[in-house]
Structures are given as C-alpha cells and as structure tokens.
C-alpha cells in the first residue's frame, strides 16, 4: 500500500489524458499535473517550439527529470504524461512502480480528435498515417500497464462535456491494481446498526459484505446490473428499474427464489440498488420465514440519504405508493459515494431534495443551514467526491436523529413527510421521480413562509424542478386530492400535511378536502 493517492495516465497523443486527468483530479480534490504543460512552463515555450529550437532530446531529458520529481513527490496527485514517455526504459520502470493506467482509446476517435485540434503536435503531420505508425511502435509498451477503455463500464450524463467515466475508471483500476480503496476514508454514522460511507467499496462488494457467498442472496435492478454486474456475485436476481420493482409479483419472485434455493432465516438477503430495490429487498427479508438477515447497498444519492436509512420497507399496491410494508432494520447499510456519479443527473437531484428536506426539519442554525445549501448547490453544478461524501453523511446523521427517537413513526418521525403528501400524489399521477415530486410538494406547502433561510431553500428547489412542467402550481384537482386521501398517512376525510413555523420547528396540520385550496386550486367536494 502506497502512502499517497498517485495516479499516472499514459496513452496515445489525443487519447484525452489531460482532459480526463483534470476532471479526475477535480472530482477527487487532489493536485493535477499535465507534464507537457509543466515542461512548456519551465522552458517558456510550446512543445512544438521546443522540438524546433532545442530538439527532441532536450524535451525527453526534461520529461525524464520531471517524472523523477513527481515520482519522489509525497502528496496526492493525478498526472497526465506525454504520449512517448513510455519509450524510455527508465521512465517505464518508474511508471510501472506507480499506479499507472493506459487510457485505451480507439484509433479512429484519436484521429478524429487530433484532426479537429488547432494545436501543432511535433511528431504528427499526416494525422492518420503518423497516429497509426506511432501506435504500432508503442502498443506493446502500453500493454505493460493496467488499461482502461473509455465507456466500457457505464454511460452517465451528468457532465455536460461528456467526461463521465470517473467511477468506472476508479472501480476498474482498483480491482486490477488492488490497492486504491485504501486511499478512501471510511465514515461511520452512529445508529442501532452499522452505517458505512466509503468510496470504492463496491469494487470488492463480497469482501465488504459476505462471510460466505453460498449463504447470501443478492437482488439488484436492471440498470445497476448493467453498470456493476461484473462486481456482483453469481447469485444475484435482477428486477425492473424504478417503481415497477415495488410490485407484489416481484415480491413473490424473491420469496420463490429464496424458498427454491433453501435459504433460511440465518442466511442473508442483500439489496444493491436505488430506493425501490432497497424497499423491495427489505420487505422481502422482513417477511420471509418471519425475518431473515438483511444488508443494504444503496447506489443512488436518494437511497443513500433517505430510502435505505431508517428501516422502512414496502411495495406499492392498487396504485398507492408504499401501501404494504414493514419496519425492519438491515444489519448494515454500505453507501459508496462513487456510485452516485454513475447515476443520472435527475437521480442526484432527487437525493439533494431529500437531504435538504431533513436538514430543514432538524436544524435551526442559520450558518449550518446555509453551509448545507451551498454544498448542495456545488453538487448541482458539478459534484466532487468530498461534497457528495459530506452531504451524504450529514443527511444520514440528520435522519438518524429523528428515527432513533421514533422508529415506528408514531411521533416526530412523521415530520420527515414534509412535501410528501403532495409529492406522492404527483408521483403517481404524473410519473415524476420521488425527489422532484417532493420538491414540488415542499414548494406548495412552504410557499407562503417568510423565513429567509426557507426562502433560500425554496429558490434552489425551484431551480431543481424548473424542467418539470407537468404540475400546474395553481391547480389541485380531484384526482390529486383522492390520491392524497388514499395515502397511508391520511384517512378518508382529511389530509395530514407537514409544515414549518421556521427551520427546525415542524408541525402537523389536518385539512379536509375543502381546505386544501390554501395550497393551490379551488377543488372542494
């Protein structure tokens, strides 16, 4: 195990070493060195000019000197190297002693990229011919290093510039190199069971969760299986994405799988996925033979900060969300913040909403509330591992604070339903994702609140829901009211809403159908 996180990127000219290295260092919040840029800075001229006036030998000596400096450097760092650095045996030996990764990019993509560039590359004049010749000369040398092929692992859409391979890159090289997970800090949240937050934990999920693979049954979703299937054990059943998973037929499938493979109460069910999979798995575990061992691995921000925390599990029934369920705690919740970046932007927004919601319920300190909001805004713009980790841990701690005192939801745990009364109805009617629907519900309920911090939170929630126009803020129609009356928190004559006097001071109010117009619309009956 090395003392520092030090990753060197090698590859062909135009393979994206500098671009990807900069994104990777930004996400990990470590220093970045582009060796070519550093050599240019020290020489006071471009690489092309160095080749023209001082020759390639001068450049190679400068390159070797810089590599030796970086090799001795005692700090976390991401380094993009020049394409030809591996041609020198001494350089190769240094790079092979470090965490060095070859970025394997199709030659066609490299040729297209270099053709579009304005930069002059001294060893490339006829792009296609020269790129192909360089590759033939160097391919065996590149083959000595751990390789990563862009987009072979997953396809995310968070970064506008298309650099979305960061989790796949880290998971892949961690499994191949075998020691990167040691660089990531494991954080624990104090609760009745173990809650761990650790980046890169998914790279060796069996080591982190399984004492004996034969006694463990995994379930996951279609999307998670597509992304992480190679990491999951062979005994893993795949269920639909989203709310479709929380169907009684899927519950029966799990029971039949467990029964057919002779699982007993001492065996373990593990859910790997978003909130719908952790809900489904938790309920299946709580009911199979009156309760078997259960572990949860939430992979979305929403599941990590909310759905997988607190022991509430359930399925939907007769078009009513979470109508059938149980309170059943897992033995462990293992949250890997890296997994969050392999989800969609909307998935991340869902988690931000739930984290901010519980923060408003629990805290009254304006400085802390503002700091949490700023973290959410940074994640909204461009996430870093540090921000995601902090937001996740803080949000879990907030929710646990409430759940500890009211596990069965007979008292103040009900306050966690802020925005959910409208939110669940919006989910079912418009097919919205959970966090977006809850944000819209919070905007309905809190819109008249004059508290400054609440106003700042609502302004940010408006940014989050700006692209979702299905819900007219001025209308609460009959179908919405009927869905709210059917919600498990309400009865046939009144709807219970959670509201805030101010941050940290929630309260409940019961309104009949005629009174709901205060939150939009004129529907009555």
CSV table of C-alpha atoms in Angstrom, one decimal, residues 57-518:
chain,number,residue,atom,x,y,z
A,57,UNK,CA,16.5,15.0,-26.9
A,58,UNK,CA,16.1,18.2,-24.9
A,59,UNK,CA,12.4,17.5,-24.4
A,60,UNK,CA,13.0,13.9,-23.4
A,61,UNK,CA,15.6,14.9,-20.8
A,62,UNK,CA,13.2,17.5,-19.4
A,63,UNK,CA,10.4,14.9,-19.4
A,64,UNK,CA,12.6,12.4,-17.5
A,65,UNK,CA,13.7,14.9,-14.9
A,66,UNK,CA,10.1,15.9,-14.2
A,67,UNK,CA,8.9,12.3,-14.0
A,68,UNK,CA,11.6,11.6,-11.4
A,69,UNK,CA,10.4,14.7,-9.4
A,70,UNK,CA,6.8,13.5,-9.5
A,71,UNK,CA,7.8,10.0,-8.5
A,72,UNK,CA,9.5,11.4,-5.4
A,73,UNK,CA,6.7,13.8,-4.6
A,74,UNK,CA,5.0,12.9,-1.3
A,75,UNK,CA,1.4,14.0,-1.9
A,76,UNK,CA,-1.9,13.0,-3.6
A,77,UNK,CA,-1.6,13.8,-7.3
A,78,UNK,CA,-3.0,12.9,-10.8
A,79,UNK,CA,-0.5,13.1,-13.6
A,80,UNK,CA,-1.1,13.1,-17.4
A,81,UNK,CA,2.1,12.2,-19.2
A,82,UNK,CA,3.2,12.7,-22.8
A,83,UNK,CA,2.4,10.1,-25.4
A,84,UNK,CA,6.0,9.0,-25.9
A,85,UNK,CA,7.2,8.8,-22.2
A,86,UNK,CA,6.9,5.0,-22.2
A,87,UNK,CA,9.5,4.6,-24.9
A,88,UNK,CA,12.3,5.2,-22.4
A,89,UNK,CA,13.1,2.1,-20.2
A,90,UNK,CA,13.9,4.1,-17.1
A,91,UNK,CA,10.6,6.0,-17.4
A,92,UNK,CA,8.7,2.8,-17.8
A,93,UNK,CA,10.2,1.3,-14.7
A,94,UNK,CA,9.2,4.3,-12.7
A,95,UNK,CA,5.7,4.3,-14.1
A,96,UNK,CA,5.3,0.5,-13.5
A,97,UNK,CA,6.2,1.1,-9.9
A,98,UNK,CA,3.3,3.6,-9.6
A,99,UNK,CA,-0.4,3.4,-10.1
A,100,UNK,CA,-0.2,3.9,-13.9
A,101,UNK,CA,-3.1,3.4,-16.2
A,102,UNK,CA,-3.1,3.2,-20.0
A,103,UNK,CA,-6.1,5.0,-21.5
A,104,UNK,CA,-7.1,2.7,-24.3
A,105,UNK,CA,-9.0,4.8,-26.9
A,106,UNK,CA,-9.9,3.7,-30.4
A,107,UNK,CA,-7.5,5.0,-33.1
A,108,UNK,CA,-10.5,6.3,-35.1
A,109,UNK,CA,-11.5,8.5,-32.2
A,110,UNK,CA,-7.9,9.7,-31.7
A,111,UNK,CA,-7.5,10.6,-35.4
A,112,UNK,CA,-10.8,12.5,-35.4
A,113,UNK,CA,-9.9,14.5,-32.3
A,114,UNK,CA,-6.4,15.4,-33.5
A,115,UNK,CA,-7.8,16.4,-36.9
A,116,UNK,CA,-10.1,18.9,-35.2
A,117,UNK,CA,-7.4,20.4,-33.0
A,118,UNK,CA,-5.6,23.6,-33.7
A,119,UNK,CA,-2.5,22.6,-31.6
A,120,UNK,CA,0.6,21.5,-33.5
A,121,UNK,CA,1.9,18.1,-32.4
A,122,UNK,CA,5.6,17.8,-33.4
A,123,UNK,CA,5.5,14.1,-34.2
A,124,UNK,CA,2.3,14.3,-36.2
A,125,UNK,CA,1.9,15.9,-39.6
A,126,UNK,CA,-0.1,13.4,-41.6
A,127,UNK,CA,-2.6,12.6,-38.9
A,128,UNK,CA,-3.9,9.2,-39.9
A,129,UNK,CA,-0.5,7.8,-41.1
A,130,UNK,CA,1.5,9.2,-38.2
A,131,UNK,CA,-1.0,8.1,-35.5
A,132,UNK,CA,-1.1,4.6,-36.9
A,133,UNK,CA,2.7,4.4,-37.1
A,134,UNK,CA,3.1,5.7,-33.5
A,135,UNK,CA,0.6,3.2,-32.2
A,136,UNK,CA,2.3,0.2,-33.9
A,137,UNK,CA,5.6,1.2,-32.4
A,138,UNK,CA,4.2,1.7,-28.9
A,139,UNK,CA,1.3,-0.7,-28.5
A,140,UNK,CA,3.4,-3.4,-26.8
A,141,UNK,CA,4.8,-0.9,-24.4
A,142,UNK,CA,1.4,0.4,-23.5
A,143,UNK,CA,0.3,-3.2,-23.0
A,144,UNK,CA,2.6,-3.5,-19.9
A,145,UNK,CA,0.3,-1.3,-18.0
A,146,UNK,CA,-3.2,-1.7,-16.5
A,147,UNK,CA,-5.6,-0.4,-19.1
A,148,UNK,CA,-8.9,1.4,-19.0
A,149,UNK,CA,-11.1,1.7,-22.1
A,150,UNK,CA,-13.4,4.7,-22.0
A,151,UNK,CA,-17.1,4.0,-21.7
A,152,UNK,CA,-16.7,0.2,-21.5
A,153,UNK,CA,-18.1,0.4,-17.9
A,154,UNK,CA,-21.1,2.8,-18.0
A,155,UNK,CA,-22.6,5.8,-19.7
A,156,UNK,CA,-23.6,8.7,-17.4
A,157,UNK,CA,-25.0,12.0,-18.4
A,158,UNK,CA,-24.0,14.3,-15.6
A,159,UNK,CA,-21.1,16.2,-17.1
A,160,UNK,CA,-22.0,18.4,-20.0
A,161,UNK,CA,-18.6,17.9,-21.5
A,162,UNK,CA,-19.1,14.2,-21.7
A,163,UNK,CA,-16.3,13.2,-19.2
A,164,UNK,CA,-18.4,10.7,-17.3
A,165,UNK,CA,-16.1,7.7,-16.8
A,166,UNK,CA,-14.7,8.6,-13.3
A,167,UNK,CA,-16.5,5.9,-11.2
A,168,UNK,CA,-15.9,3.2,-13.8
A,169,UNK,CA,-12.2,4.2,-14.1
A,170,UNK,CA,-11.7,4.1,-10.3
A,171,UNK,CA,-13.6,0.8,-9.8
A,172,UNK,CA,-11.8,-0.9,-12.7
A,173,UNK,CA,-8.3,0.1,-11.8
A,174,UNK,CA,-8.9,-0.5,-8.1
A,175,UNK,CA,-9.8,-4.1,-8.9
A,176,UNK,CA,-6.9,-4.5,-11.3
A,177,UNK,CA,-4.3,-2.7,-9.2
A,178,UNK,CA,-5.8,-3.8,-5.9
A,179,UNK,CA,-5.0,-1.0,-3.5
A,180,UNK,CA,-6.9,2.1,-4.4
A,181,UNK,CA,-9.7,1.5,-1.9
A,182,UNK,CA,-7.2,2.1,0.9
A,183,UNK,CA,-7.0,5.8,-0.1
A,184,UNK,CA,-10.6,6.4,0.7
A,185,UNK,CA,-11.7,7.2,4.2
A,186,UNK,CA,-14.5,5.0,5.7
A,187,UNK,CA,-17.0,7.1,7.7
A,188,UNK,CA,-19.5,5.6,10.2
A,189,UNK,CA,-22.8,7.0,11.4
A,190,UNK,CA,-23.8,6.0,14.9
A,191,UNK,CA,-27.1,4.1,14.9
A,192,UNK,CA,-28.6,0.8,16.0
A,193,UNK,CA,-26.8,-1.0,13.1
A,194,UNK,CA,-23.7,-0.2,11.1
A,195,UNK,CA,-24.0,2.6,8.5
A,196,UNK,CA,-20.8,3.0,6.5
A,197,UNK,CA,-20.0,5.5,3.9
A,198,UNK,CA,-16.9,4.7,1.8
A,199,UNK,CA,-15.9,5.4,-1.7
A,200,UNK,CA,-14.8,2.5,-3.8
A,201,UNK,CA,-16.5,-0.1,-1.5
A,202,UNK,CA,-18.4,-1.6,-4.5
A,203,UNK,CA,-15.1,-2.6,-6.1
A,204,UNK,CA,-15.0,-5.5,-3.7
A,205,UNK,CA,-18.5,-6.0,-2.5
A,206,UNK,CA,-18.1,-9.6,-1.5
A,207,UNK,CA,-15.2,-8.7,0.8
A,208,UNK,CA,-17.2,-5.9,2.4
A,209,UNK,CA,-20.4,-7.9,2.9
A,210,UNK,CA,-20.1,-11.6,2.6
A,211,UNK,CA,-18.6,-14.1,5.0
A,212,UNK,CA,-19.8,-17.0,2.9
A,213,UNK,CA,-21.1,-16.4,-0.6
A,214,UNK,CA,-23.3,-19.5,-0.5
A,215,UNK,CA,-25.3,-18.1,2.3
A,216,UNK,CA,-26.0,-14.7,0.6
A,217,UNK,CA,-28.7,-13.9,-2.0
A,218,UNK,CA,-28.3,-10.6,-3.9
A,219,UNK,CA,-31.0,-8.6,-5.7
A,220,UNK,CA,-30.5,-5.6,-7.9
A,221,UNK,CA,-32.1,-3.6,-10.7
A,222,UNK,CA,-31.6,-3.8,-14.4
A,223,UNK,CA,-29.6,-0.6,-14.6
A,224,UNK,CA,-27.3,-1.4,-11.7
A,225,UNK,CA,-26.8,-4.9,-13.1
A,226,UNK,CA,-25.7,-3.3,-16.4
A,227,UNK,CA,-23.3,-1.0,-14.7
A,228,UNK,CA,-22.0,-3.2,-11.8
A,229,UNK,CA,-23.0,-6.7,-12.9
A,230,UNK,CA,-19.3,-7.7,-13.2
A,231,UNK,CA,-18.8,-6.9,-9.5
A,232,UNK,CA,-21.8,-8.7,-8.2
A,233,UNK,CA,-21.8,-12.4,-7.1
A,234,UNK,CA,-23.3,-15.0,-9.4
A,235,UNK,CA,-26.3,-15.5,-7.1
A,236,UNK,CA,-28.0,-12.2,-8.0
A,237,UNK,CA,-31.6,-11.8,-9.2
A,238,UNK,CA,-32.4,-8.8,-11.4
A,239,UNK,CA,-35.6,-6.8,-11.1
A,240,UNK,CA,-37.1,-3.8,-13.1
A,241,UNK,CA,-35.9,-0.2,-12.6
A,242,UNK,CA,-37.9,2.3,-10.7
A,243,UNK,CA,-41.4,1.9,-9.1
A,244,UNK,CA,-42.1,-1.2,-11.3
A,245,UNK,CA,-39.8,-3.1,-8.9
A,246,UNK,CA,-42.1,-2.5,-6.0
A,247,UNK,CA,-44.8,-4.8,-7.2
A,248,UNK,CA,-46.3,-7.8,-5.4
A,249,UNK,CA,-45.3,-10.1,-8.2
A,250,UNK,CA,-41.7,-9.2,-7.8
A,251,UNK,CA,-42.0,-9.8,-4.1
A,252,UNK,CA,-43.4,-13.3,-4.8
A,253,UNK,CA,-40.4,-13.9,-7.2
A,254,UNK,CA,-38.0,-13.2,-4.4
A,255,UNK,CA,-39.8,-15.5,-2.0
A,256,UNK,CA,-39.8,-18.3,-4.6
A,257,UNK,CA,-36.1,-17.8,-5.3
A,258,UNK,CA,-35.3,-18.0,-1.6
A,259,UNK,CA,-37.5,-20.9,-0.9
A,260,UNK,CA,-36.4,-22.8,-4.1
A,261,UNK,CA,-32.7,-22.4,-3.1
A,262,UNK,CA,-33.3,-23.5,0.5
A,263,UNK,CA,-32.4,-20.2,2.2
A,264,UNK,CA,-33.2,-20.0,5.9
A,265,UNK,CA,-33.5,-17.2,8.5
A,266,UNK,CA,-29.8,-17.3,9.1
A,267,UNK,CA,-29.0,-16.6,5.5
A,268,UNK,CA,-28.7,-13.0,4.2
A,269,UNK,CA,-30.5,-11.1,1.5
A,270,UNK,CA,-28.6,-8.1,0.1
A,271,UNK,CA,-30.2,-5.3,-1.9
A,272,UNK,CA,-27.9,-3.4,-4.3
A,273,UNK,CA,-29.6,-0.5,-6.0
A,274,UNK,CA,-31.7,2.6,-5.6
A,275,UNK,CA,-34.6,3.1,-3.2
A,276,UNK,CA,-37.1,0.9,-4.9
A,277,UNK,CA,-34.7,-2.1,-4.7
A,278,UNK,CA,-33.8,-1.4,-1.1
A,279,UNK,CA,-37.5,-1.1,-0.3
A,280,UNK,CA,-38.4,-4.3,-2.1
A,281,UNK,CA,-35.5,-6.2,-0.6
A,282,UNK,CA,-36.0,-5.0,2.9
A,283,UNK,CA,-39.7,-6.0,2.8
A,284,UNK,CA,-38.9,-9.4,1.3
A,285,UNK,CA,-36.3,-10.1,4.0
A,286,UNK,CA,-38.7,-8.9,6.8
A,287,UNK,CA,-41.4,-11.4,5.7
A,288,UNK,CA,-39.5,-14.5,4.5
A,289,UNK,CA,-39.8,-17.0,7.3
A,290,UNK,CA,-40.7,-14.1,9.6
A,291,UNK,CA,-37.5,-12.4,9.0
A,292,UNK,CA,-34.1,-13.3,7.6
A,293,UNK,CA,-30.8,-11.4,7.8
A,294,UNK,CA,-30.7,-8.3,5.6
A,295,UNK,CA,-28.0,-5.9,4.3
A,296,UNK,CA,-28.5,-2.9,2.1
A,297,UNK,CA,-26.2,-1.3,-0.5
A,298,UNK,CA,-27.9,1.9,-1.8
A,299,UNK,CA,-26.4,3.1,-5.1
A,300,UNK,CA,-28.3,6.4,-5.7
A,301,UNK,CA,-28.0,9.6,-3.6
A,302,UNK,CA,-31.7,9.4,-2.8
A,303,UNK,CA,-31.3,5.8,-1.4
A,304,UNK,CA,-28.1,6.7,0.5
A,305,UNK,CA,-29.5,9.7,2.3
A,306,UNK,CA,-33.1,8.6,2.7
A,307,UNK,CA,-34.7,5.4,1.3
A,308,UNK,CA,-32.2,2.9,2.8
A,309,UNK,CA,-32.0,4.7,6.1
A,310,UNK,CA,-34.4,4.1,8.9
A,311,UNK,CA,-35.8,0.6,8.2
A,312,UNK,CA,-39.0,1.5,6.3
A,313,UNK,CA,-39.6,-1.0,3.5
A,314,UNK,CA,-42.6,-1.6,1.3
A,315,UNK,CA,-44.3,-2.2,-2.1
A,316,UNK,CA,-46.9,-0.3,-4.0
A,317,UNK,CA,-50.5,-1.7,-4.2
A,318,UNK,CA,-53.5,-0.6,-6.2
A,319,UNK,CA,-51.7,2.5,-7.4
A,320,UNK,CA,-50.9,3.7,-3.9
A,321,UNK,CA,-47.3,4.2,-3.1
A,322,UNK,CA,-45.8,2.1,-0.2
A,323,UNK,CA,-49.3,0.8,0.8
A,324,UNK,CA,-47.9,-2.5,2.1
A,325,UNK,CA,-44.7,-2.5,4.1
A,326,UNK,CA,-42.8,-3.1,7.3
A,327,UNK,CA,-40.3,-1.6,9.7
A,328,UNK,CA,-37.2,-3.8,9.6
A,329,UNK,CA,-33.6,-2.7,10.1
A,330,UNK,CA,-30.7,-4.1,8.0
A,331,UNK,CA,-27.6,-5.3,9.7
A,332,UNK,CA,-25.6,-2.9,7.7
A,333,UNK,CA,-26.0,-0.1,5.2
A,334,UNK,CA,-23.0,0.3,2.9
A,335,UNK,CA,-23.1,3.5,0.9
A,336,UNK,CA,-20.5,4.1,-1.8
A,337,UNK,CA,-20.5,7.8,-2.9
A,338,UNK,CA,-18.7,6.9,-6.1
A,339,UNK,CA,-21.7,5.0,-7.3
A,340,UNK,CA,-23.7,8.2,-7.2
A,341,UNK,CA,-21.8,9.6,-10.2
A,342,UNK,CA,-22.8,6.6,-12.3
A,343,UNK,CA,-26.5,7.6,-12.0
A,344,UNK,CA,-28.4,10.2,-13.9
A,345,UNK,CA,-28.4,13.9,-13.1
A,346,UNK,CA,-32.1,13.6,-12.1
A,347,UNK,CA,-31.2,10.8,-9.6
A,348,UNK,CA,-28.7,13.2,-8.0
A,349,UNK,CA,-31.3,16.0,-7.8
A,350,UNK,CA,-33.7,13.6,-6.1
A,351,UNK,CA,-31.1,12.9,-3.3
A,352,UNK,CA,-30.4,16.6,-2.9
A,353,UNK,CA,-34.1,17.3,-2.3
A,354,UNK,CA,-34.4,14.7,0.4
A,355,UNK,CA,-31.2,15.7,2.1
A,356,UNK,CA,-32.2,19.4,2.2
A,357,UNK,CA,-35.7,18.5,3.4
A,358,UNK,CA,-34.5,16.6,6.5
A,359,UNK,CA,-31.9,19.4,7.2
A,360,UNK,CA,-34.7,22.0,7.3
A,361,UNK,CA,-36.7,19.8,9.7
A,362,UNK,CA,-33.9,19.1,12.1
A,363,UNK,CA,-31.8,22.3,12.3
A,364,UNK,CA,-32.4,25.9,13.2
A,365,UNK,CA,-28.8,27.1,13.0
A,366,UNK,CA,-28.7,29.5,10.0
A,367,UNK,CA,-25.0,29.2,9.4
A,368,UNK,CA,-25.2,25.4,9.2
A,369,UNK,CA,-28.3,25.5,7.1
A,370,UNK,CA,-26.6,27.9,4.7
A,371,UNK,CA,-23.5,25.8,4.5
A,372,UNK,CA,-25.5,22.6,3.7
A,373,UNK,CA,-27.4,24.5,1.0
A,374,UNK,CA,-24.1,25.7,-0.6
A,375,UNK,CA,-22.8,22.1,-0.7
A,376,UNK,CA,-26.0,21.1,-2.5
A,377,UNK,CA,-25.5,23.9,-5.0
A,378,UNK,CA,-22.0,22.8,-5.7
A,379,UNK,CA,-23.1,19.3,-6.3
A,380,UNK,CA,-25.9,20.7,-8.5
A,381,UNK,CA,-23.3,22.5,-10.7
A,382,UNK,CA,-20.5,19.9,-10.6
A,383,UNK,CA,-20.1,17.2,-7.9
A,384,UNK,CA,-16.9,16.3,-6.1
A,385,UNK,CA,-16.3,13.2,-4.0
A,386,UNK,CA,-15.7,15.4,-0.9
A,387,UNK,CA,-19.0,17.2,-1.3
A,388,UNK,CA,-21.0,14.1,-2.0
A,389,UNK,CA,-19.5,12.3,1.0
A,390,UNK,CA,-20.2,15.2,3.3
A,391,UNK,CA,-23.7,15.7,2.1
A,392,UNK,CA,-24.4,12.0,2.4
A,393,UNK,CA,-23.0,11.6,5.9
A,394,UNK,CA,-24.7,14.8,7.2
A,395,UNK,CA,-28.0,13.9,5.7
A,396,UNK,CA,-27.9,10.4,7.2
A,397,UNK,CA,-27.0,11.8,10.6
A,398,UNK,CA,-30.0,14.1,10.4
A,399,UNK,CA,-32.4,11.4,9.5
A,400,UNK,CA,-31.0,9.0,12.2
A,401,UNK,CA,-31.5,11.8,14.7
A,402,UNK,CA,-35.3,11.6,14.1
A,403,UNK,CA,-35.5,7.8,13.6
A,404,UNK,CA,-33.7,7.0,16.8
A,405,UNK,CA,-36.5,8.6,18.8
A,406,UNK,CA,-39.4,7.2,16.8
A,407,UNK,CA,-38.7,4.1,14.8
A,408,UNK,CA,-42.4,3.1,14.4
A,409,UNK,CA,-43.4,6.6,13.1
A,410,UNK,CA,-45.9,7.4,15.9
A,411,UNK,CA,-44.4,10.7,16.8
A,412,UNK,CA,-41.9,13.1,15.3
A,413,UNK,CA,-40.8,10.8,12.5
A,414,UNK,CA,-43.9,11.9,10.8
A,415,UNK,CA,-42.2,15.2,10.2
A,416,UNK,CA,-40.0,13.5,7.6
A,417,UNK,CA,-43.0,13.6,5.3
A,418,UNK,CA,-42.6,17.3,4.6
A,419,UNK,CA,-43.6,17.7,1.0
A,420,UNK,CA,-44.6,14.0,0.7
A,421,UNK,CA,-48.4,14.4,0.9
A,422,UNK,CA,-48.5,16.3,-2.4
A,423,UNK,CA,-45.3,14.6,-3.6
A,424,UNK,CA,-46.6,11.0,-3.5
A,425,UNK,CA,-49.8,12.1,-5.4
A,426,UNK,CA,-47.6,13.9,-8.0
A,427,UNK,CA,-45.5,10.8,-8.4
A,428,UNK,CA,-48.5,8.5,-9.0
A,429,UNK,CA,-50.4,10.9,-11.3
A,430,UNK,CA,-47.6,12.4,-13.4
A,431,UNK,CA,-44.9,9.6,-13.2
A,432,UNK,CA,-42.4,12.0,-11.6
A,433,UNK,CA,-39.3,10.8,-9.7
A,434,UNK,CA,-39.6,10.9,-6.0
A,435,UNK,CA,-37.3,13.8,-5.2
A,436,UNK,CA,-38.7,16.0,-7.9
A,437,UNK,CA,-42.2,15.3,-6.7
A,438,UNK,CA,-41.3,16.0,-3.1
A,439,UNK,CA,-39.6,19.3,-4.1
A,440,UNK,CA,-42.9,20.3,-5.8
A,441,UNK,CA,-44.8,19.3,-2.7
A,442,UNK,CA,-42.5,21.4,-0.5
A,443,UNK,CA,-42.9,24.4,-2.8
A,444,UNK,CA,-46.7,24.1,-2.4
A,445,UNK,CA,-46.7,23.8,1.4
A,446,UNK,CA,-43.9,26.3,2.2
A,447,UNK,CA,-44.5,28.9,-0.4
A,448,UNK,CA,-46.1,31.4,2.0
A,449,UNK,CA,-43.4,31.1,4.6
A,450,UNK,CA,-41.5,34.4,5.1
A,451,UNK,CA,-38.4,32.9,6.8
A,452,UNK,CA,-35.2,34.0,5.0
A,453,UNK,CA,-33.5,30.6,5.0
A,454,UNK,CA,-36.6,28.7,4.0
A,455,UNK,CA,-36.9,31.2,1.1
A,456,UNK,CA,-33.4,30.4,0.0
A,457,UNK,CA,-34.1,26.7,0.1
A,458,UNK,CA,-37.3,27.2,-1.9
A,459,UNK,CA,-35.4,29.3,-4.5
A,460,UNK,CA,-32.9,26.4,-5.0
A,461,UNK,CA,-35.8,23.8,-5.2
A,462,UNK,CA,-37.3,25.9,-8.0
A,463,UNK,CA,-34.0,25.6,-9.9
A,464,UNK,CA,-34.2,21.8,-9.4
A,465,UNK,CA,-37.8,21.5,-10.7
A,466,UNK,CA,-37.5,24.1,-13.5
A,467,UNK,CA,-37.5,21.4,-16.2
A,468,UNK,CA,-40.6,19.6,-14.9
A,469,UNK,CA,-43.7,21.4,-16.1
A,470,UNK,CA,-46.3,18.6,-15.7
A,471,UNK,CA,-47.6,20.1,-12.4
A,472,UNK,CA,-49.5,23.4,-12.5
A,473,UNK,CA,-48.8,25.2,-9.3
A,474,UNK,CA,-52.2,26.8,-9.3
A,475,UNK,CA,-54.2,23.6,-9.5
A,476,UNK,CA,-55.2,20.9,-7.1
A,477,UNK,CA,-57.6,18.7,-9.0
A,478,UNK,CA,-60.0,16.0,-7.8
A,479,UNK,CA,-57.6,13.2,-8.7
A,480,UNK,CA,-54.7,14.7,-6.7
A,481,UNK,CA,-57.0,15.1,-3.6
A,482,UNK,CA,-58.2,11.5,-4.0
A,483,UNK,CA,-54.7,10.2,-4.2
A,484,UNK,CA,-53.8,12.2,-1.1
A,485,UNK,CA,-56.8,10.9,0.9
A,486,UNK,CA,-55.7,7.3,0.0
A,487,UNK,CA,-52.2,7.9,1.2
A,488,UNK,CA,-51.3,5.7,4.2
A,489,UNK,CA,-50.7,8.7,6.4
A,490,UNK,CA,-54.3,10.0,6.0
A,491,UNK,CA,-57.9,8.9,6.4
A,492,UNK,CA,-61.0,9.2,4.2
A,493,UNK,CA,-62.0,12.6,5.5
A,494,UNK,CA,-58.7,14.6,6.0
A,495,UNK,CA,-55.2,15.0,4.7
A,496,UNK,CA,-52.2,15.5,7.1
A,497,UNK,CA,-49.6,18.0,5.9
A,498,UNK,CA,-46.2,18.7,7.5
A,499,UNK,CA,-45.3,22.4,7.6
A,500,UNK,CA,-42.6,24.5,9.2
A,501,UNK,CA,-43.0,27.5,11.5
A,502,UNK,CA,-39.3,28.1,10.8
A,503,UNK,CA,-36.3,25.8,10.3
A,504,UNK,CA,-36.1,23.1,13.0
A,505,UNK,CA,-39.7,23.8,14.1
A,506,UNK,CA,-42.0,21.5,12.1
A,507,UNK,CA,-45.7,20.9,12.8
A,508,UNK,CA,-48.6,18.9,11.5
A,509,UNK,CA,-51.9,20.2,10.2
A,510,UNK,CA,-55.0,18.3,9.1
A,511,UNK,CA,-57.1,19.7,6.3
A,512,UNK,CA,-60.3,18.4,4.8
A,513,UNK,CA,-60.8,18.4,1.0
A,514,UNK,CA,-62.4,21.9,1.1
A,515,UNK,CA,-59.5,23.4,3.0
A,516,UNK,CA,-56.7,22.1,0.6
A,517,UNK,CA,-57.3,25.1,-1.6
A,518,UNK,CA,-54.9,27.0,0.6
